[in-house]
mmCIF file of C-alpha atoms and ligand atoms in Angstrom:
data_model
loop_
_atom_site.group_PDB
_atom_site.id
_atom_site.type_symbol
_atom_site.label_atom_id
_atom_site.label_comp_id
_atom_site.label_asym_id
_atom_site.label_seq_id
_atom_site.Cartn_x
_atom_site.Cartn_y
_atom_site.Cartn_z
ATOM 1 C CA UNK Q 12 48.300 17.709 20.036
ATOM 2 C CA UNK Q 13 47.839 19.753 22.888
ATOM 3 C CA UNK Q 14 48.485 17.808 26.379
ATOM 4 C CA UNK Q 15 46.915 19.522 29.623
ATOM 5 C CA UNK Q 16 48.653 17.956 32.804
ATOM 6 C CA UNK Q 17 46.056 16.807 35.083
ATOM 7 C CA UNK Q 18 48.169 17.623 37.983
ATOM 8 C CA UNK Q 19 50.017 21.141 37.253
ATOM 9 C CA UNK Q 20 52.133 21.106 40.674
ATOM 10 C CA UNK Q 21 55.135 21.336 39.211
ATOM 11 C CA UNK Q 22 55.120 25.180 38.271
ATOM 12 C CA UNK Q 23 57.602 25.996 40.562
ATOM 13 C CA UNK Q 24 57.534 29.850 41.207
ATOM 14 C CA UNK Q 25 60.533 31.371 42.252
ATOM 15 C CA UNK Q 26 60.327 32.174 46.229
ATOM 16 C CA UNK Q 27 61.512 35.888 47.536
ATOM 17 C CA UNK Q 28 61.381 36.219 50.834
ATOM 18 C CA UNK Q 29 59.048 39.139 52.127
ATOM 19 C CA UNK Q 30 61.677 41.592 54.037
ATOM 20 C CA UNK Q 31 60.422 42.410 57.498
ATOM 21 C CA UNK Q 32 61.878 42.742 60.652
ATOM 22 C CA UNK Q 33 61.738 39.132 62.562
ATOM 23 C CA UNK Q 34 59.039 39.870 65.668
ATOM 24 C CA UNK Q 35 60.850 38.757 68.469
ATOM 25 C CA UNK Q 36 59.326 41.476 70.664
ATOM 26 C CA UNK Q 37 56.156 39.752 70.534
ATOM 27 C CA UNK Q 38 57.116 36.505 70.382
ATOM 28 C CA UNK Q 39 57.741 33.123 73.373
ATOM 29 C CA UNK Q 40 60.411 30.930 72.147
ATOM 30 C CA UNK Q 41 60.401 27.466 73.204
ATOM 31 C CA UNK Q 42 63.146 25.335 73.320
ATOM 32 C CA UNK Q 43 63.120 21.232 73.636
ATOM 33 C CA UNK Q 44 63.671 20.422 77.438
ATOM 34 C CA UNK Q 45 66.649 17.208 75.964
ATOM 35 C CA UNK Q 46 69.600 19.444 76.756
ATOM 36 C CA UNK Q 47 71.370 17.981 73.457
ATOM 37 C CA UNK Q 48 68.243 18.585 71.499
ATOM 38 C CA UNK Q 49 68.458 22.194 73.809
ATOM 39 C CA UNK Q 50 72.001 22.829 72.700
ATOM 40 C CA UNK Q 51 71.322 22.833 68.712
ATOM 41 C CA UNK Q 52 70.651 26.256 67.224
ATOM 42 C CA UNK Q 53 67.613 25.957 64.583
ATOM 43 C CA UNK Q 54 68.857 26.658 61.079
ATOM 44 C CA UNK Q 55 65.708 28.584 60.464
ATOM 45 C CA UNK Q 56 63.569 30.420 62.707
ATOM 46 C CA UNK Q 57 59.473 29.180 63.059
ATOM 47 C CA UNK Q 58 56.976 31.780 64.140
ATOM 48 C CA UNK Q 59 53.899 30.063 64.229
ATOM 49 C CA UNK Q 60 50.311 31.901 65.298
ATOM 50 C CA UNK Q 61 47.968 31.091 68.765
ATOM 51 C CA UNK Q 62 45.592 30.044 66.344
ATOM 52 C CA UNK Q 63 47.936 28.014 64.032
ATOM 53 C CA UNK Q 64 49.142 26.036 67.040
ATOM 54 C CA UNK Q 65 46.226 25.533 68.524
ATOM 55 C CA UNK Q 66 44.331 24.157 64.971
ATOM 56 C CA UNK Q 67 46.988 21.617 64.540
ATOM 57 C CA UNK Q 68 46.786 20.541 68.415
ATOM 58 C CA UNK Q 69 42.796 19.972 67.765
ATOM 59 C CA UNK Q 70 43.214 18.653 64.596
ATOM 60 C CA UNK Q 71 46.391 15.852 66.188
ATOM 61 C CA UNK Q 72 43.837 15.018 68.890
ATOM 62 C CA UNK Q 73 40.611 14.546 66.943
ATOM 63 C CA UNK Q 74 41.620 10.957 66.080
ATOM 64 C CA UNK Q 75 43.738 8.957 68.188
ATOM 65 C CA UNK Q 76 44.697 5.660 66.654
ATOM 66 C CA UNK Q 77 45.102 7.067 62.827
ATOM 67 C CA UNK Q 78 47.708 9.297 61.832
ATOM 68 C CA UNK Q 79 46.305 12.758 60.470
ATOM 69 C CA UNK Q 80 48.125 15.687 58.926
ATOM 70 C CA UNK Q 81 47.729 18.976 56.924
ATOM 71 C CA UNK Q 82 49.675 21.700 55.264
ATOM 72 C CA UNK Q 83 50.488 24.913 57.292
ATOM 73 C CA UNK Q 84 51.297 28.195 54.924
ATOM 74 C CA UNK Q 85 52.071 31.760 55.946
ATOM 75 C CA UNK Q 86 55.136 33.947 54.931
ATOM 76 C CA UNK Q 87 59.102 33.153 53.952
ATOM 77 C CA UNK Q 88 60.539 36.058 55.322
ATOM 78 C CA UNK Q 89 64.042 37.812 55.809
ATOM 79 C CA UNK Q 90 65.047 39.999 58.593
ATOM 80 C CA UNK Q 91 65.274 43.852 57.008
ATOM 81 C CA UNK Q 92 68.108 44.570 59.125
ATOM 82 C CA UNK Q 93 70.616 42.015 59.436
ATOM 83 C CA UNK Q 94 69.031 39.110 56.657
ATOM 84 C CA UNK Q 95 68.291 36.213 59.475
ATOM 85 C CA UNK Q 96 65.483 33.818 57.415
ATOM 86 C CA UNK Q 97 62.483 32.890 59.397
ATOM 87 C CA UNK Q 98 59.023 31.498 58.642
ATOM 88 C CA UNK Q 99 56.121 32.829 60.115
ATOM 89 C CA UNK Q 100 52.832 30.239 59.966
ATOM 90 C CA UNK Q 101 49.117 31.259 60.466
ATOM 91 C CA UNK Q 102 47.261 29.113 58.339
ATOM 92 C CA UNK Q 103 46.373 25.702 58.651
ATOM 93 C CA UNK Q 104 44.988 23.578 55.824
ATOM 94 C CA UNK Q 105 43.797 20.032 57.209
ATOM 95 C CA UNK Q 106 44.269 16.955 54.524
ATOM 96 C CA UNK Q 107 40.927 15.184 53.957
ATOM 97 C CA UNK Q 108 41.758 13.015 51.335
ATOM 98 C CA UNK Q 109 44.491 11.190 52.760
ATOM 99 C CA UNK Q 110 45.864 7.261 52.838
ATOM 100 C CA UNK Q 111 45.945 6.704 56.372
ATOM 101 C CA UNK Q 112 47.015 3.332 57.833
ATOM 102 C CA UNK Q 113 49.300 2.200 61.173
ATOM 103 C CA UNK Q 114 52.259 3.232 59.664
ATOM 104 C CA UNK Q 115 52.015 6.134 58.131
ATOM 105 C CA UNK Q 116 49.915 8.940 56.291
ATOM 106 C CA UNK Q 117 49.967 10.117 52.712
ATOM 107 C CA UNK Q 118 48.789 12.997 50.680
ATOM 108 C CA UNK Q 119 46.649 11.807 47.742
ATOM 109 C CA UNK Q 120 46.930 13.779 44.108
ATOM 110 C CA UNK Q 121 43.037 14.944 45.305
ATOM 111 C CA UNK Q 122 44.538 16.413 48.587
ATOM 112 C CA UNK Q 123 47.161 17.897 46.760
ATOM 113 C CA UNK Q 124 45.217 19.475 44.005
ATOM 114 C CA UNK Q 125 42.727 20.518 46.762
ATOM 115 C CA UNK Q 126 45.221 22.285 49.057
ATOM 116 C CA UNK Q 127 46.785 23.904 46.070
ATOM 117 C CA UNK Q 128 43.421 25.457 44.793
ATOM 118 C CA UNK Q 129 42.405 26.420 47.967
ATOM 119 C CA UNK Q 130 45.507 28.184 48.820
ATOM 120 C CA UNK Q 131 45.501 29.905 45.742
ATOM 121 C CA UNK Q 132 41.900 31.104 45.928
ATOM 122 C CA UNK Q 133 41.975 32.079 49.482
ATOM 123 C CA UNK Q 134 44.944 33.170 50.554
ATOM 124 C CA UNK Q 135 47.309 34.122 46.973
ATOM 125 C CA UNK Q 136 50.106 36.199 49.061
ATOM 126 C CA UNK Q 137 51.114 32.740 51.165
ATOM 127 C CA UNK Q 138 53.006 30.361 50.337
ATOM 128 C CA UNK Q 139 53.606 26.359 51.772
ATOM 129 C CA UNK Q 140 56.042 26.528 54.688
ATOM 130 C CA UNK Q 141 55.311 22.595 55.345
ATOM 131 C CA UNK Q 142 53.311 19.761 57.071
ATOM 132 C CA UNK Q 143 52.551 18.505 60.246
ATOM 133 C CA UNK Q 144 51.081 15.118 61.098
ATOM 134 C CA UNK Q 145 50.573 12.271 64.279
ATOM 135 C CA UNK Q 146 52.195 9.876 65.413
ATOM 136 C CA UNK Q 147 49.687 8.396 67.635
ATOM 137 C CA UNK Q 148 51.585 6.628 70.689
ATOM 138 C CA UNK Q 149 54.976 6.367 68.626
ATOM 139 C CA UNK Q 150 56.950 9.434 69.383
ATOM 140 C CA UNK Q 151 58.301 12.885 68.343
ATOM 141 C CA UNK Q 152 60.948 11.607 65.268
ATOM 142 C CA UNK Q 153 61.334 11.304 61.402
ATOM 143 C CA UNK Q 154 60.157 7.865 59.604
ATOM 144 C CA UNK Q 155 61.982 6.834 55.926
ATOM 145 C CA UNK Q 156 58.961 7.607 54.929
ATOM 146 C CA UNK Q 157 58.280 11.335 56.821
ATOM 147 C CA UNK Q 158 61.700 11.771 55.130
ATOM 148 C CA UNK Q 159 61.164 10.721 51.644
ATOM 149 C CA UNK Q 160 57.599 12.826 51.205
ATOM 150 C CA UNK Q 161 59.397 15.790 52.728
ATOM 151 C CA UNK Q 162 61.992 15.889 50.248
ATOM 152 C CA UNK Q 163 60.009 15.368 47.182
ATOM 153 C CA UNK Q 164 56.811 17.451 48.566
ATOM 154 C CA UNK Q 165 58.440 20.354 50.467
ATOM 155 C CA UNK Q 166 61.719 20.443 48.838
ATOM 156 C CA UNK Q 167 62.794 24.411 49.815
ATOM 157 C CA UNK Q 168 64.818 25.137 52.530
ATOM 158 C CA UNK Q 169 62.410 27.361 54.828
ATOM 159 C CA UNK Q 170 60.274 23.978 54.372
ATOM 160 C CA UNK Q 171 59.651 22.184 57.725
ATOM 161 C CA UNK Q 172 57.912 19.862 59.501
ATOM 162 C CA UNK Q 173 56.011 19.104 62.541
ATOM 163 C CA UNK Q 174 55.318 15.676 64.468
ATOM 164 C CA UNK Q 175 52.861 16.180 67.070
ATOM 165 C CA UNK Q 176 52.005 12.683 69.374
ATOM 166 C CA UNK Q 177 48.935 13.672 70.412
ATOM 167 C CA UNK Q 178 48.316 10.829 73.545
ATOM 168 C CA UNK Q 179 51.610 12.096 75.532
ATOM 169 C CA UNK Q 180 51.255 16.162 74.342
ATOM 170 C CA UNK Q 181 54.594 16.283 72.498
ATOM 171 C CA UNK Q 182 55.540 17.672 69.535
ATOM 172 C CA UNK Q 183 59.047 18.826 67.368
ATOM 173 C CA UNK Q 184 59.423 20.520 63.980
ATOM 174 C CA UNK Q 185 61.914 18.611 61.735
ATOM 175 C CA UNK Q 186 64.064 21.346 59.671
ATOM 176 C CA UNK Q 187 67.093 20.877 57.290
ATOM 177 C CA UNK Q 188 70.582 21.730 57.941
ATOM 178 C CA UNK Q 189 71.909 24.191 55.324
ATOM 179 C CA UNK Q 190 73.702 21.443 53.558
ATOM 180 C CA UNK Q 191 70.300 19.947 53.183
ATOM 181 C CA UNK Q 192 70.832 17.384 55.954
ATOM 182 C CA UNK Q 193 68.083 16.039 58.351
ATOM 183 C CA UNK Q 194 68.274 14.285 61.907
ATOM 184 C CA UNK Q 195 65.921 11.753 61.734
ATOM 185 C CA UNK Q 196 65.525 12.139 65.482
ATOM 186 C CA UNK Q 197 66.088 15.815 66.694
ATOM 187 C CA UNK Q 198 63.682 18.045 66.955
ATOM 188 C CA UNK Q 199 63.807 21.836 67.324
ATOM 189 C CA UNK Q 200 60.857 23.965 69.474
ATOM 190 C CA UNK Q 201 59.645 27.274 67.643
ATOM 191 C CA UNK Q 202 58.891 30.909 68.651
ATOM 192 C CA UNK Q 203 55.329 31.049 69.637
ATOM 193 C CA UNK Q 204 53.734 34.560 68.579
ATOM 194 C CA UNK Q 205 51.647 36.128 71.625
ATOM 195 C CA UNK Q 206 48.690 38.167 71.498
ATOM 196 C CA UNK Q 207 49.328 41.583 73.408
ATOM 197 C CA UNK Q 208 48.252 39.304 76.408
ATOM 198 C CA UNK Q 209 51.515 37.756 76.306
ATOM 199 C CA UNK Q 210 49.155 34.730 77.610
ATOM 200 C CA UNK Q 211 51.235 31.345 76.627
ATOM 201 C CA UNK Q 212 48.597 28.761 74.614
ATOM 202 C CA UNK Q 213 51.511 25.823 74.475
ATOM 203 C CA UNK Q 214 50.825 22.960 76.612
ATOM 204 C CA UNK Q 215 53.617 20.308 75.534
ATOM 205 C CA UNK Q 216 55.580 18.981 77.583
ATOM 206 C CA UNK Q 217 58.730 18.200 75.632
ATOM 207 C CA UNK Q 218 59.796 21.802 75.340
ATOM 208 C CA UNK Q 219 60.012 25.208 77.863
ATOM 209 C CA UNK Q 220 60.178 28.273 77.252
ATOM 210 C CA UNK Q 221 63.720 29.922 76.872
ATOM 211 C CA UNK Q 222 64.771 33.044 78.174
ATOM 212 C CA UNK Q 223 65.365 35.457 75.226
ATOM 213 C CA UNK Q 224 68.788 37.456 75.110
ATOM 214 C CA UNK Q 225 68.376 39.040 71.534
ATOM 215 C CA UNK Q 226 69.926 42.992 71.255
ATOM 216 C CA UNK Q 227 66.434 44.504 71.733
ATOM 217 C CA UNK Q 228 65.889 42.208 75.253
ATOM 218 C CA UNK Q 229 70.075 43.928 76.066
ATOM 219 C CA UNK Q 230 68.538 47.142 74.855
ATOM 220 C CA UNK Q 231 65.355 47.437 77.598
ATOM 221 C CA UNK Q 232 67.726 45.491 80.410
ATOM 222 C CA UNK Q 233 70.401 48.236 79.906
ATOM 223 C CA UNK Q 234 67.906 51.521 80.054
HETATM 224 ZN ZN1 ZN H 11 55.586 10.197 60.356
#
């Protein structure tokens, strides 16, 4: 008898990283403004788009008592020169059919299937970097529960997450430590990519932007 799985989510393919080199000429990093939060390199580099950003901020303030959340997708990438792994995200895939309560949001097998498909049919050469959802009025941090769906929906290292609270304009990606670890409660900022205008389109207030001393930045400076 031939069985078809309702849900076929678990074909894992096997994840190469596109190798590129990591755009830090054309990119704002910003940093949390905690100085111990501050003083904590990210284990992974986020590049994430104007429009990315700016999807997820309108999509954490269109409802402000329930907690709401989507996927965000892009490319895995590896610096071509010296191998440094980074993540750049430009597409944003809102979760309709979620379980949304108080306490916390949940994907539903319909949302899943649905982001899945849609990825697939729309966008084939991305992959899922992660999720981001509110916490309306609680904070930027990791529940038991933020923790538990990470691991078991976004199990791969370059998978992260983001926490936006969308009443005080605050928000943190939550990323592993190479040994798989997670702080439940520190957050890291992310490297915002600018248009040529070089025109800033972050507006929370947890994090500021960090002066950039990479080789290029020594390079210019030294000329
Ligand atoms: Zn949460």
């Amino acid at each position: 008898m031939n069985i078809t799985p309702r849900v076929k989510l678990a074909t894992q393919k096997k994840f190469l990283p596109h190798l590129t080199r990591i755009p830090l000429h054309r990119a704002m990093r910003w940093v949390p403004k905690d100085e111990d939060m501050n003083s904590v390199e990210p284990p992974l580099d986020i590049f994430l788009t104007q429009n990315a950003f700016v999807r997820m901020c309108a999509h954490a303030g269109s409802d402000l008592d329930n907690e709401v959340g989507g996927w965000m997708a892009g490319k895995y990438c590896r610096d071509s020169l010296d191998g440094t792994p980074f993540i750049v995200i430009d597409t944003i895939l809102p979760a309709i059919h979620t379980e949304q309560g108080a306490a916390h949001l949940t994907f539903t097998g319909d949302t899943q299937i649905a982001l899945h498909s849609h990825l697939e049919e729309h966008f084939p050469d991305k992959v899922f970097l992660g999720w981001y959802h509110t916490h309306p009025r609680m904070g930027v941090f990791f529940s038991h529960w933020d923790t538990w769906l990470h691991q078991n929906f976004f199990p791969e290292a370059w998978q992260v997450a983001l926490v936006i609270e969308p009443h005080r304009s605050v928000g943190g990606f939550f990323i592993r430590q190479a040994d798989g670890s997670l702080d439940q409660h520190a957050y890291f900022g992310f490297y915002e990519l600018t248009k040529s205008s070089q025109r800033s389109v972050v507006f929370w207030r947890n994090l500021q932007p960090a002066p950039q001393f990479n080789d290029e930045t020594e390079e210019v400076l030294s000329k």
